[in-house]
CSV table of C-alpha atoms in Angstrom, one decimal:
chain,number,residue,atom,x,y,z
M,41,MET,CA,93.1,27.4,-79.8
M,42,LEU,CA,91.3,30.5,-78.5
M,43,VAL,CA,88.4,31.6,-80.8
M,44,LYS,CA,85.9,34.4,-80.8
M,45,ASP,CA,83.4,35.4,-83.5
M,46,ASN,CA,84.6,32.5,-85.7
M,47,ARG,CA,88.1,34.0,-85.7
M,48,VAL,CA,91.3,32.4,-84.2
M,49,LEU,CA,92.7,34.7,-81.6
M,50,ALA,CA,95.7,32.6,-80.5
M,51,THR,CA,97.1,29.1,-80.5
M,52,GLY,CA,99.1,27.2,-78.0
M,53,TYR,CA,101.1,24.0,-77.7
M,54,ASN,CA,102.4,21.8,-74.9
M,55,GLY,CA,106.1,22.4,-74.5
M,56,ALA,CA,109.0,24.2,-72.8
M,57,PRO,CA,109.3,28.0,-73.0
M,58,LYS,CA,111.0,29.3,-76.1
M,59,GLY,CA,114.8,28.9,-76.0
M,60,VAL,CA,114.6,26.3,-73.3
M,61,PRO,CA,115.3,22.6,-74.0
M,62,HIS,CA,112.2,20.3,-74.0
M,63,CYS,CA,112.1,17.4,-71.6
M,64,GLU,CA,112.5,15.1,-74.6
M,65,GLU,CA,116.0,16.5,-74.9
M,66,VAL,CA,117.0,16.7,-71.3
M,67,GLY,CA,114.8,14.1,-69.5
M,68,CYS,CA,111.5,14.4,-67.8
M,69,LEU,CA,111.7,15.2,-64.1
M,70,ARG,CA,108.1,14.1,-63.5
M,71,GLU,CA,108.9,10.7,-65.0
M,72,GLN,CA,112.1,10.4,-63.0
M,73,GLU,CA,110.2,11.2,-59.7
M,74,HIS,CA,107.2,9.0,-60.7
M,75,VAL,CA,104.8,11.9,-60.3
M,76,PRO,CA,101.2,10.9,-61.4
M,77,SER,CA,99.4,12.9,-64.1
M,78,GLY,CA,97.4,15.8,-62.7
M,79,GLN,CA,99.8,16.3,-59.7
M,80,ARG,CA,102.8,18.6,-59.0
M,81,HIS,CA,102.5,20.7,-62.1
M,82,GLU,CA,105.4,22.9,-60.9
M,83,LEU,CA,107.8,20.0,-61.6
M,84,CYS,CA,107.4,20.2,-65.3
M,85,ARG,CA,109.6,22.2,-67.7
M,86,GLY,CA,106.7,22.7,-70.1
M,87,LEU,CA,103.7,24.9,-70.3
M,88,HIS,CA,100.3,23.6,-71.2
M,89,ALA,CA,98.7,24.7,-74.5
M,90,GLU,CA,96.1,26.8,-72.6
M,91,GLN,CA,98.9,28.8,-70.9
M,92,ASN,CA,100.8,29.3,-74.2
M,93,ALA,CA,97.6,30.5,-76.0
M,94,ILE,CA,96.9,33.0,-73.3
M,95,ILE,CA,100.5,34.2,-73.3
M,96,GLN,CA,100.5,34.5,-77.1
M,97,ALA,CA,97.4,36.6,-77.0
M,98,ALA,CA,99.0,38.9,-74.3
M,99,VAL,CA,102.2,39.2,-76.3
M,100,TYR,CA,100.3,40.4,-79.4
M,101,GLY,CA,97.7,42.5,-77.5
M,102,VAL,CA,94.7,40.4,-78.3
M,103,SER,CA,91.8,40.3,-75.9
M,104,THR,CA,90.6,36.8,-74.9
M,105,SER,CA,87.5,38.1,-73.1
M,106,GLY,CA,84.4,36.3,-74.3
M,107,SER,CA,86.3,33.7,-76.2
M,108,THR,CA,86.1,29.9,-76.4
M,109,ILE,CA,89.1,27.6,-76.1
M,110,TYR,CA,89.3,24.3,-78.0
M,111,ILE,CA,91.8,21.9,-76.4
M,112,THR,CA,92.6,18.2,-76.5
M,113,HIS,CA,92.1,17.5,-72.7
M,114,GLN,CA,90.1,19.0,-69.9
M,115,PRO,CA,92.3,21.7,-68.3
M,116,CYS,CA,94.2,21.3,-65.1
M,117,SER,CA,93.3,23.6,-62.2
M,118,LEU,CA,96.3,25.9,-62.9
M,119,CYS,CA,95.0,26.4,-66.5
M,120,ALA,CA,91.4,26.7,-65.3
M,121,LYS,CA,92.4,29.6,-63.1
M,122,MET,CA,94.2,31.3,-65.9
M,123,LEU,CA,91.3,30.8,-68.3
M,124,ILE,CA,88.8,32.2,-65.9
M,125,ASN,CA,90.9,35.3,-65.3
M,126,ALA,CA,91.5,35.7,-69.1
M,127,GLY,CA,87.8,36.0,-69.6
M,128,VAL,CA,87.3,32.7,-71.5
M,129,GLU,CA,83.6,31.9,-71.4
M,130,ARG,CA,83.6,28.4,-72.9
M,131,VAL,CA,85.9,25.4,-72.8
M,132,VAL,CA,85.6,22.6,-75.3
M,133,TYR,CA,87.8,19.5,-74.8
M,134,LYS,CA,87.9,15.9,-76.0
M,135,GLY,CA,89.9,13.9,-73.4
M,136,ASP,CA,89.5,13.7,-69.7
M,137,TYR,CA,92.1,14.8,-67.2
M,138,PRO,CA,92.3,13.8,-63.5
M,139,ASP,CA,91.7,17.2,-61.9
M,140,SER,CA,88.4,17.7,-60.2
M,141,LEU,CA,89.4,21.1,-58.8
M,142,ALA,CA,89.4,22.5,-62.3
M,143,VAL,CA,85.8,21.3,-62.8
M,144,THR,CA,84.8,22.9,-59.5
M,145,LEU,CA,86.5,26.2,-60.4
M,146,PHE,CA,84.8,26.4,-63.8
M,147,THR,CA,81.4,25.7,-62.2
M,148,GLU,CA,81.9,28.4,-59.6
M,149,ALA,CA,83.0,30.9,-62.2
M,150,GLY,CA,80.1,30.1,-64.5
M,151,ILE,CA,82.3,28.9,-67.4
M,152,LYS,CA,80.5,26.6,-69.8
M,153,VAL,CA,82.6,23.3,-70.2
M,154,VAL,CA,81.7,21.0,-73.0
M,155,LYS,CA,83.2,17.6,-73.8
M,156,TYR,CA,83.5,17.3,-77.6
M,157,GLY,CA,80.9,14.9,-78.9
M,158,GLU,CA,78.6,15.2,-75.8
M,159,GLY,CA,76.9,18.5,-76.5
């Protein structure tokens, strides 16, 4: 969920693009190929919640500059790059994700990253 000034700007979910069957319906290529979490993102039918939130904001013409995103897990490096370019200033997450490049990118971009419950 992207938020600014205590107002929800856009929401997102993990899932396939609209009109496209979800992997639960057609099978998960990543599972079939034994791809570990955090690797080979291009082999997934779905989009991450961060990507869908940014896309939703774009579709409706809502600026995400200066916003905070609240998400269940630390973003992957692909989502980190998108969040940086979307002008998100703060990332709040609860669960860890095995992608150290994302952490590096956020640090280099000056994005504040907070693990929920730790500050």
